Coordinates of C-alpha atoms in Angstrom, one line a residue:
Chain A
X1 CA 35.0 15.5 -36.2
X2 CA 32.5 17.3 -34.2
X3 CA 32.0 15.8 -30.8
X4 CA 29.3 16.3 -28.2
X5 CA 32.1 16.0 -25.6
X6 CA 34.1 18.8 -27.2
X7 CA 31.6 21.5 -28.1
X8 CA 32.9 24.8 -29.5
X9 CA 33.6 27.3 -26.7
X10 CA 32.4 24.8 -24.1
X11 CA 31.6 26.4 -20.7
X12 CA 32.4 24.7 -17.4
X13 CA 29.6 22.4 -16.3
X14 CA 27.8 22.6 -19.6
X15 CA 25.7 19.6 -20.5
X16 CA 24.1 18.6 -23.7
X17 CA 20.3 18.4 -23.4
X18 CA 19.2 17.7 -26.9
X19 CA 20.6 17.4 -30.4
X20 CA 18.2 18.2 -33.2
X21 CA 18.1 17.9 -37.0
X22 CA 15.3 18.4 -39.5
X23 CA 12.7 15.7 -39.2
X24 CA 13.5 12.5 -41.1
X25 CA 10.5 13.0 -43.4
X26 CA 12.3 16.0 -45.0
X27 CA 15.1 13.7 -46.0
X28 CA 12.6 10.9 -47.0
X29 CA 11.1 13.3 -49.5
X30 CA 14.6 13.8 -51.0
X31 CA 15.1 10.0 -51.2
X32 CA 11.8 9.7 -53.1
X33 CA 12.9 12.5 -55.5
X34 CA 16.2 10.7 -56.2
X35 CA 14.5 7.4 -56.8
X36 CA 12.3 9.2 -59.3
X37 CA 15.4 10.6 -61.0
X38 CA 17.0 7.2 -61.1
X39 CA 13.9 5.7 -62.7
X40 CA 13.7 8.4 -65.4
X41 CA 16.4 6.8 -67.7
X42 CA 14.6 3.5 -67.5
X43 CA 11.5 5.0 -68.9
X44 CA 13.5 6.7 -71.6
X45 CA 15.3 3.4 -72.4
X46 CA 11.9 1.6 -72.8
X47 CA 10.6 4.4 -75.0
X48 CA 13.7 4.2 -77.2
X49 CA 13.6 0.4 -77.4
X50 CA 10.1 0.6 -78.8
X51 CA 10.5 3.6 -81.1
X52 CA 14.1 3.6 -82.2
X53 CA 15.5 0.1 -81.3
X54 CA 18.3 0.5 -83.8
X55 CA 19.9 3.1 -81.5
X56 CA 20.6 0.4 -78.9
X57 CA 22.7 -1.6 -81.4
X58 CA 24.5 1.1 -83.2
X59 CA 28.3 1.0 -83.1
X60 CA 28.3 4.7 -82.1
X61 CA 24.9 5.2 -80.5
X62 CA 25.3 2.4 -78.0
X63 CA 28.6 3.5 -76.6
X64 CA 27.2 7.0 -76.3
X65 CA 24.2 5.7 -74.4
X66 CA 26.5 3.8 -72.1
X67 CA 28.6 6.9 -71.3
X68 CA 25.6 9.1 -70.9
X69 CA 23.8 6.7 -68.6
X70 CA 26.9 6.1 -66.5
X71 CA 27.5 9.9 -66.2
X72 CA 23.9 10.5 -65.3
X73 CA 23.8 7.9 -62.5
X74 CA 27.2 8.9 -61.1
X75 CA 26.0 12.6 -61.1
X76 CA 22.7 11.9 -59.3
X77 CA 24.5 9.6 -56.8
X78 CA 26.9 12.4 -55.9
X79 CA 24.1 14.9 -55.9
X80 CA 22.1 12.6 -53.5
X81 CA 25.1 12.4 -51.1
X82 CA 25.4 16.2 -51.1
X83 CA 21.7 16.4 -50.3
X84 CA 22.3 14.0 -47.4
X85 CA 25.2 16.2 -46.2
X86 CA 22.9 19.2 -46.4
X87 CA 20.4 17.4 -44.1
X88 CA 22.9 15.7 -41.8
X89 CA 25.4 18.5 -41.1
X90 CA 22.7 21.1 -40.1
X91 CA 22.2 20.6 -36.4
X92 CA 20.9 22.4 -33.4
X93 CA 22.4 21.6 -30.0
X94 CA 20.5 22.6 -26.8
X95 CA 22.7 22.6 -23.8
X96 CA 22.1 23.6 -20.2
X97 CA 23.6 27.0 -20.9
X98 CA 23.0 27.9 -24.6
X99 CA 21.7 27.0 -28.0
X100 CA 24.1 26.3 -30.8
X101 CA 23.0 26.4 -34.4
X102 CA 25.5 24.7 -36.8
X103 CA 24.6 25.3 -40.5
X104 CA 26.5 23.9 -43.5
X105 CA 26.1 26.4 -46.3
X106 CA 27.6 25.0 -49.4
X107 CA 31.2 23.9 -49.9
X108 CA 33.7 24.9 -47.3
X109 CA 31.2 27.3 -45.6
X110 CA 30.0 26.5 -42.2
X111 CA 28.1 28.9 -39.9
X112 CA 27.9 28.5 -36.1
X113 CA 25.6 30.7 -34.1
X114 CA 25.3 30.6 -30.3
X115 CA 22.7 32.0 -28.0
X116 CA 22.9 31.9 -24.2
X117 CA 19.6 30.8 -22.7
X118 CA 19.4 33.8 -20.3
X119 CA 18.9 36.0 -23.4
X120 CA 15.8 34.2 -24.6
X121 CA 12.8 36.4 -24.5
X122 CA 10.1 34.5 -26.3
X123 CA 9.7 31.2 -28.0
X124 CA 7.1 30.2 -30.7
X125 CA 6.5 26.8 -32.2
X126 CA 4.8 26.6 -35.6
X127 CA 3.4 23.5 -37.5
X128 CA 2.1 24.2 -41.0
X129 CA 1.0 21.9 -43.7
X130 CA -0.5 18.5 -44.1
X131 CA 2.6 16.4 -43.8
X132 CA 3.9 18.6 -40.9
X133 CA 0.7 18.1 -39.0
X134 CA 0.6 14.3 -39.6
X135 CA 4.3 13.7 -38.7
X136 CA 4.4 16.5 -36.1
X137 CA 7.4 18.5 -37.3
X138 CA 7.7 22.3 -37.6
X139 CA 9.6 25.4 -36.8
X140 CA 10.7 26.8 -33.4
X141 CA 11.5 30.5 -33.4
X142 CA 13.5 31.9 -30.4
X143 CA 13.3 35.6 -29.9
X144 CA 16.3 37.1 -28.2
X145 CA 17.2 40.2 -26.2
X146 CA 20.5 40.4 -28.1
X147 CA 21.1 42.3 -31.3
X148 CA 21.7 39.1 -33.3
X149 CA 19.0 37.7 -35.4
X150 CA 16.4 35.4 -33.9
X151 CA 17.2 31.7 -33.7
X152 CA 15.1 29.4 -35.8
X153 CA 14.9 25.6 -35.6
X154 CA 13.6 24.6 -39.0
X155 CA 11.4 21.5 -39.6
X156 CA 12.4 19.8 -36.3
X157 CA 10.4 16.9 -34.8
X158 CA 8.0 17.8 -31.9
X159 CA 8.5 21.6 -32.0
X160 CA 6.1 22.0 -29.0
X161 CA 8.3 19.7 -27.0
X162 CA 11.4 21.6 -28.1
X163 CA 9.8 24.9 -27.1
X164 CA 9.0 23.5 -23.7
X165 CA 12.6 22.3 -23.2
X166 CA 14.0 25.7 -24.1
X167 CA 11.5 27.5 -22.0
X168 CA 12.4 25.4 -18.9
X169 CA 16.1 25.8 -19.5
X170 CA 15.8 29.6 -20.1
X171 CA 13.8 30.2 -16.9
X172 CA 16.5 28.2 -15.0
X173 CA 19.2 30.2 -16.6
X174 CA 17.5 33.5 -15.7
X175 CA 17.1 32.4 -12.1
X176 CA 20.8 31.4 -12.0
X177 CA 20.1 27.7 -11.5
X178 CA 22.4 26.4 -14.2
Chain B
X1 CA 36.4 13.6 -91.9
X2 CA 36.2 10.8 -89.3
X3 CA 37.5 10.2 -85.8
X4 CA 37.5 7.2 -83.4
X5 CA 34.8 7.2 -80.8
X6 CA 37.3 6.9 -77.9
X7 CA 37.3 10.7 -78.1
X8 CA 34.0 10.6 -76.3
X9 CA 35.7 8.4 -73.7
X10 CA 38.2 11.2 -73.1
X11 CA 35.3 13.5 -72.3
X12 CA 33.9 10.9 -70.0
X13 CA 37.2 10.6 -68.2
X14 CA 37.3 14.3 -67.7
X15 CA 33.8 14.1 -66.2
X16 CA 35.0 11.2 -63.9
X17 CA 37.9 13.4 -62.7
X18 CA 35.7 16.2 -61.6
X19 CA 33.2 13.8 -60.2
X20 CA 36.0 12.3 -58.1
X21 CA 37.2 15.7 -56.9
X22 CA 33.7 16.6 -55.7
X23 CA 33.3 13.2 -54.2
X24 CA 36.4 13.7 -52.1
X25 CA 35.1 17.1 -51.1
X26 CA 31.9 15.5 -49.9
X27 CA 33.8 12.9 -47.9
X28 CA 36.0 15.6 -46.4
X29 CA 33.0 17.4 -45.2
X30 CA 31.3 14.4 -43.5
X31 CA 34.6 13.3 -41.9
X32 CA 35.4 16.7 -40.6
X33 CA 32.0 18.0 -39.5
X34 CA 30.0 14.8 -38.8
X35 CA 29.6 13.3 -35.4
X36 CA 31.7 10.1 -34.8
X37 CA 28.7 7.8 -34.6
X38 CA 27.1 5.0 -36.5
X39 CA 25.1 7.1 -38.9
X40 CA 28.1 9.1 -40.1
X41 CA 30.0 6.0 -40.9
X42 CA 27.0 4.2 -42.4
X43 CA 26.3 7.2 -44.7
X44 CA 29.9 7.3 -45.7
X45 CA 30.0 3.6 -46.3
X46 CA 26.8 3.7 -48.4
X47 CA 28.1 6.5 -50.6
X48 CA 31.5 4.8 -51.2
X49 CA 29.8 1.4 -51.7
X50 CA 27.3 2.9 -54.2
X51 CA 30.0 4.7 -56.1
X52 CA 32.1 1.5 -56.4
X53 CA 29.1 -0.4 -57.7
X54 CA 28.2 2.3 -60.2
X55 CA 31.8 2.5 -61.4
X56 CA 32.1 -1.3 -61.7
X57 CA 28.9 -1.6 -63.7
X58 CA 30.0 1.3 -65.9
X59 CA 33.4 -0.3 -66.5
X60 CA 31.8 -3.6 -67.3
X61 CA 29.7 -2.1 -70.1
X62 CA 32.4 0.3 -71.3
X63 CA 34.9 -2.6 -71.6
X64 CA 32.7 -4.4 -74.1
X65 CA 32.7 -1.6 -76.6
X66 CA 35.1 -1.3 -79.5
X67 CA 36.3 2.2 -79.0
X68 CA 38.4 2.2 -82.2
X69 CA 35.3 2.4 -84.3
X70 CA 35.5 5.4 -86.6
X71 CA 32.6 7.8 -86.9
X72 CA 32.0 10.3 -89.7
X73 CA 29.6 12.9 -88.4
X74 CA 29.6 15.0 -91.6
X75 CA 29.2 12.1 -94.0
X76 CA 26.7 12.9 -96.7
X77 CA 26.3 16.5 -95.5
X78 CA 27.6 17.9 -98.8
X79 CA 25.6 15.5 -100.9
X80 CA 24.0 17.7 -103.5
X81 CA 21.4 15.2 -104.6
X82 CA 18.1 16.7 -104.0
X83 CA 15.2 14.7 -102.8
X84 CA 13.3 15.3 -106.0
X85 CA 14.5 15.3 -109.6
X86 CA 15.6 18.7 -110.9
X87 CA 15.4 19.4 -114.6
X88 CA 16.9 22.4 -116.3
X89 CA 15.3 24.0 -119.5

């Protein structure tokens, strides 16, 4: 398991400052979506009971409905858990020395990017949209002096606060006060 | 031509097999890459618990069905009776 006490390529004296994930509202929207998916067969069942009630008693149709319903609910339950994993296993770790971006990309595919704070050139926070404004989550883009692509924290809570944390740590890193 | 409806049960069992494989893959990912904290274990527990409940309810309904019932999907297909009377002159 991943541990905050055993970070990948840990440096001496490195301390974890903050661990970030996407704002919980993002996952809450997915929960609502799956509740809607779970409710769909109930509506279909009610429609069938009123239009073709004989299907619910048929010696062949009833077993097929049972199998289809079971398969459907098992599928969306598994799909929901994969959606949870996609939310839960994507993390950003801000330490006193670097930023670590851990991204789960499908099955058996995990990407870890690191950026040392003394290479941070510019930081931008961005909140867009109604729900993002209400619940105060958004993106933080970190421009680097390195040749690697810029870091981006996606849909994190309090992006302005995250920006300030990184700015403070980056200036300390540049001054050699780590 | 007729066949027993437990043939559909075989297809369902194949689906269950692949569902189980992907479920194990999901559990592998959260155990290997998740932090050892309450939320990781709670999420795992909820998934396994929900899966057990769904499988138990499914088994409860499936066990009540007579799977030896024969079905004839092509019965009446070759019936040449037309919906209207045909007369030949």
